[in-house]
């Protein structure tokens, strides 16, 4: 953040940042610095958060005098990572493998759902008839419990990763649609007039003005959707006869909970880490797009 | 020295080419089932290269008239003319520049890219449009601020960027809707001076809306005084002060006499 502040405060004619380095690499360097800073901050906060949760956990355990069966020590949960799981893998390796599988499903669904939401959001914002026709249906669709249509989806799409990605996409779709439609609708009428005076066509108005103006709002939708996509991908792995993924891991660990309680907590923590990873990735992308970071227009 | 004029010139005089004209323009809005007359029988002839201000109370239809010329609003009846053609043709042919009350800059674009926006929409090459934008920024006194973002500039500087953007397509007609209304008095007078210099250099037809009597007198060849309910032109006041205007003129008795005349017209609505 100190770097960004210095760049903003730089006087005209060059600026302090570009003195030491060639002008061409200045922008790229500051960009990679911003990525590193964003990830550094995210990791630091995550670490502090985990430590705080562990402290609270142990405190709650002492205060309520809960036994190790219901509430294992946080260090025992961590230790479980080194214990053998299946096929000669440690729990860490086993979880990491399933983590990647669920991440892939969530990301594919997130990408597809976001793109669809973006397109529908644009259509709703630009055409009142389309908005009136589609927004109620989209809202209704959102209230369908995923568990209710799960069996039907398995029949249509099979038990493979496509079903999981579809459910993640389904949950992603709605927040992105609403955020996009709202973001575009909030464009100031002065800006619309400006584009008209410039004799801009509808596509130019959309690309050069409306979408960039809507980006801060769209990213709010994307961050919400990122969490939903992860939850969707995990939930999709629970009841549909799946062997792979964090959802399946949770289910298996749950069945053996009375024998060994720590794996279930590990699986839960891995799910949290997955959600945090995807949400922070979206946030990191946002910091790279100037229009997404600058809120509102000038007065 | 006559301060008031008849809007139509004598038949013997050959009329100069038209920069802006309104011929019997009417505009009505329907608000909650009630008809509201924003403009009633407005007749106005502005010659090419003339600087004309409009002054009037809120609701007198001055912004409505400007929006009609900018092709942002249709008329109910009558004929608006911009640079000899209809507002629509003038807009599509990019003969119009508009400066709004708010600078209305895109916050994610650098100052240079904000100025170059109309040229970008036109499809001008990147090198070409950035060269033009840099020259215009120099003209409005913002050389060195090309890479800055709008939020790093003061209100006065932002409005200078907006003026540079409006000039980027080399418009024949410049429409300005209270561009300096939100600025402090010192900044406003400085920008008045700069606008005078730009006008003297490029000589577009300017229609300038303001709430400030001294600003209107200082800048204009003529001042159109309007009244509200219904929105109409009360009188067009000639400003017989020599060009170019200099800051000392603000203290001259002639200047004050014209100010007084306009103040009187605004207070009485022409009655």
Tab-separated table of N, CA and C in Angstrom, chain A residues 7-13 188 190-191 193-200 204 208-209 212-213 290-291 294 296-299, chain B residues 67 70-72 91-92 94 96 98 100 102-109 117-118 120-121 144-145 148 150-152 158 165:
chain	number	residue	atom	x	y	z
A	7	UNK	N	3.001	6.418	-5.447
A	7	UNK	CA	2.735	6.636	-6.867
A	7	UNK	C	1.648	7.691	-7.061
A	8	UNK	N	0.643	7.682	-6.174
A	8	UNK	CA	-0.437	8.641	-6.287
A	8	UNK	C	0.054	10.047	-5.986
A	9	UNK	N	0.940	10.151	-4.992
A	9	UNK	CA	1.392	11.460	-4.563
A	9	UNK	C	2.469	12.036	-5.481
A	10	UNK	N	2.909	11.211	-6.454
A	10	UNK	CA	4.004	11.637	-7.312
A	10	UNK	C	3.643	12.898	-8.090
A	11	UNK	N	4.569	13.831	-8.193
A	11	UNK	CA	4.306	15.047	-8.961
A	11	UNK	C	4.296	14.758	-10.459
A	12	UNK	N	3.770	15.688	-11.274
A	12	UNK	CA	3.815	15.488	-12.723
A	12	UNK	C	5.259	15.453	-13.226
A	13	UNK	N	5.418	15.226	-14.503
A	13	UNK	CA	6.739	15.104	-15.139
A	13	UNK	C	7.495	13.928	-14.571
A	188	UNK	N	-24.609	7.025	-14.158
A	188	UNK	CA	-25.200	8.364	-14.087
A	188	UNK	C	-25.733	8.788	-15.455
A	190	UNK	N	-25.712	11.696	-16.694
A	190	UNK	CA	-24.741	12.580	-17.349
A	190	UNK	C	-23.768	11.780	-18.220
A	191	UNK	N	-23.352	10.614	-17.708
A	191	UNK	CA	-22.415	9.790	-18.478
A	191	UNK	C	-23.089	9.230	-19.729
A	193	UNK	N	-25.513	10.736	-21.318
A	193	UNK	CA	-25.584	11.900	-22.219
A	193	UNK	C	-24.244	12.140	-22.911
A	194	UNK	N	-23.178	12.013	-22.129
A	194	UNK	CA	-21.842	12.243	-22.693
A	194	UNK	C	-21.569	11.297	-23.859
A	195	UNK	N	-21.870	10.008	-23.663
A	195	UNK	CA	-21.623	9.036	-24.724
A	195	UNK	C	-22.501	9.332	-25.943
A	196	UNK	N	-23.714	9.835	-25.693
A	196	UNK	CA	-24.609	10.169	-26.793
A	196	UNK	C	-24.068	11.364	-27.587
A	197	UNK	N	-23.566	12.362	-26.858
A	197	UNK	CA	-22.991	13.525	-27.538
A	197	UNK	C	-21.773	13.106	-28.376
A	198	UNK	N	-21.026	12.113	-27.883
A	198	UNK	CA	-19.878	11.593	-28.636
A	198	UNK	C	-20.329	10.745	-29.820
A	199	UNK	N	-21.629	10.574	-30.005
A	199	UNK	CA	-22.199	9.738	-31.063
A	199	UNK	C	-21.713	8.291	-30.943
A	200	UNK	N	-21.632	7.793	-29.705
A	200	UNK	CA	-21.216	6.410	-29.472
A	200	UNK	C	-22.385	5.463	-29.732
A	204	UNK	N	-20.373	0.527	-27.932
A	204	UNK	CA	-19.316	1.392	-27.396
A	204	UNK	C	-19.714	1.942	-26.029
A	208	UNK	N	-17.207	0.963	-23.144
A	208	UNK	CA	-16.333	2.041	-22.686
A	208	UNK	C	-16.854	2.739	-21.436
A	209	UNK	N	-18.173	2.672	-21.206
A	209	UNK	CA	-18.710	3.429	-20.077
A	209	UNK	C	-19.483	2.569	-19.076
A	212	UNK	N	-17.434	-0.611	-17.335
A	212	UNK	CA	-16.433	-0.141	-16.364
A	212	UNK	C	-17.071	0.535	-15.147
A	213	UNK	N	-18.142	1.327	-15.369
A	213	UNK	CA	-18.812	1.980	-14.233
A	213	UNK	C	-19.409	0.944	-13.290
A	290	UNK	N	-8.218	-1.121	-12.734
A	290	UNK	CA	-8.419	0.227	-12.199
A	290	UNK	C	-9.907	0.589	-12.048
A	291	UNK	N	-10.724	0.251	-13.049
A	291	UNK	CA	-12.135	0.648	-13.007
A	291	UNK	C	-12.881	-0.039	-11.862
A	294	UNK	N	-11.995	2.086	-8.584
A	294	UNK	CA	-12.414	3.476	-8.433
A	294	UNK	C	-13.927	3.554	-8.369
A	296	UNK	N	-17.541	5.262	-8.088
A	296	UNK	CA	-18.280	6.490	-8.381
A	296	UNK	C	-17.591	7.382	-9.399
A	297	UNK	N	-18.300	8.396	-9.894
A	297	UNK	CA	-17.722	9.308	-10.865
A	297	UNK	C	-17.376	10.627	-10.170
A	298	UNK	N	-16.658	11.462	-10.868
A	298	UNK	CA	-16.250	12.733	-10.285
A	298	UNK	C	-17.411	13.711	-10.262
A	299	UNK	N	-17.385	14.582	-9.316
A	299	UNK	CA	-18.429	15.615	-9.221
A	299	UNK	C	-17.870	16.932	-9.683
B	67	UNK	N	-30.258	21.222	-23.931
B	67	UNK	CA	-30.386	19.785	-24.233
B	67	UNK	C	-31.052	19.553	-25.587
B	70	UNK	N	-28.333	19.979	-28.029
B	70	UNK	CA	-27.390	18.852	-27.951
B	70	UNK	C	-28.009	17.547	-28.460
B	71	UNK	N	-29.264	17.614	-28.920
B	71	UNK	CA	-29.983	16.420	-29.378
B	71	UNK	C	-30.159	15.397	-28.254
B	72	UNK	N	-30.301	15.912	-27.026
B	72	UNK	CA	-30.577	15.019	-25.904
B	72	UNK	C	-32.065	15.039	-25.569
B	91	UNK	N	-24.916	16.389	-34.137
B	91	UNK	CA	-24.351	15.482	-33.131
B	91	UNK	C	-23.657	14.302	-33.795
B	92	UNK	N	-24.377	13.705	-34.772
B	92	UNK	CA	-23.799	12.525	-35.432
B	92	UNK	C	-22.549	12.882	-36.232
B	94	UNK	N	-20.481	15.033	-35.225
B	94	UNK	CA	-19.543	15.466	-34.181
B	94	UNK	C	-19.141	16.931	-34.323
B	96	UNK	N	-20.582	19.038	-32.321
B	96	UNK	CA	-21.013	19.538	-31.022
B	96	UNK	C	-20.026	19.152	-29.935
B	98	UNK	N	-20.055	19.338	-25.613
B	98	UNK	CA	-20.897	19.704	-24.475
B	98	UNK	C	-20.064	19.636	-23.192
B	100	UNK	N	-20.710	19.689	-19.160
B	100	UNK	CA	-21.809	19.562	-18.209
B	100	UNK	C	-21.482	20.288	-16.903
B	102	UNK	N	-21.360	18.959	-13.889
B	102	UNK	CA	-20.309	18.183	-13.244
B	102	UNK	C	-19.295	17.811	-14.323
B	103	UNK	N	-18.036	17.686	-13.909
B	103	UNK	CA	-16.989	17.400	-14.899
B	103	UNK	C	-17.282	16.087	-15.610
B	104	UNK	N	-17.926	15.148	-14.882
B	104	UNK	CA	-18.406	13.937	-15.535
B	104	UNK	C	-17.268	13.164	-16.194
B	105	UNK	N	-16.135	13.066	-15.485
B	105	UNK	CA	-14.991	12.325	-16.019
B	105	UNK	C	-15.107	10.870	-15.591
B	106	UNK	N	-14.513	9.985	-16.376
B	106	UNK	CA	-14.510	8.577	-15.989
B	106	UNK	C	-13.363	8.351	-15.000
B	107	UNK	N	-13.707	7.941	-13.762
B	107	UNK	CA	-12.704	7.940	-12.690
B	107	UNK	C	-11.566	6.946	-12.913
B	108	UNK	N	-11.789	5.943	-13.766
B	108	UNK	CA	-10.753	4.925	-13.973
B	108	UNK	C	-9.830	5.294	-15.125
B	109	UNK	N	-10.190	6.326	-15.886
B	109	UNK	CA	-9.352	6.729	-17.006
B	109	UNK	C	-8.401	7.846	-16.588
B	117	UNK	N	-11.392	10.465	-25.117
B	117	UNK	CA	-12.560	9.577	-25.252
B	117	UNK	C	-13.391	9.822	-26.523
B	118	UNK	N	-13.791	11.076	-26.819
B	118	UNK	CA	-14.607	11.276	-28.029
B	118	UNK	C	-13.882	10.830	-29.303
B	120	UNK	N	-11.606	8.451	-29.405
B	120	UNK	CA	-11.572	6.990	-29.343
B	120	UNK	C	-12.879	6.430	-29.894
B	121	UNK	N	-14.003	7.058	-29.501
B	121	UNK	CA	-15.313	6.622	-29.998
B	121	UNK	C	-15.382	6.790	-31.520
B	144	UNK	N	1.520	17.996	-18.103
B	144	UNK	CA	2.180	17.297	-17.000
B	144	UNK	C	1.213	16.479	-16.157
B	145	UNK	N	-0.098	16.661	-16.382
B	145	UNK	CA	-1.084	15.912	-15.597
B	145	UNK	C	-1.719	14.779	-16.414
B	148	UNK	N	-2.371	11.487	-14.607
B	148	UNK	CA	-3.107	11.537	-13.341
B	148	UNK	C	-4.520	11.000	-13.504
B	150	UNK	N	-8.570	11.436	-12.406
B	150	UNK	CA	-9.414	12.599	-12.087
B	150	UNK	C	-9.461	12.936	-10.598
B	151	UNK	N	-9.522	11.899	-9.734
B	151	UNK	CA	-9.678	12.200	-8.309
B	151	UNK	C	-8.449	12.868	-7.706
B	152	UNK	N	-7.337	12.863	-8.445
B	152	UNK	CA	-6.141	13.540	-7.955
B	152	UNK	C	-6.151	15.026	-8.301
B	158	UNK	N	-10.544	19.533	-12.864
B	158	UNK	CA	-11.420	18.537	-13.492
B	158	UNK	C	-12.277	19.194	-14.569
B	165	UNK	N	-11.897	17.882	-23.239
B	165	UNK	CA	-12.580	16.749	-23.864
B	165	UNK	C	-13.636	17.236	-24.867
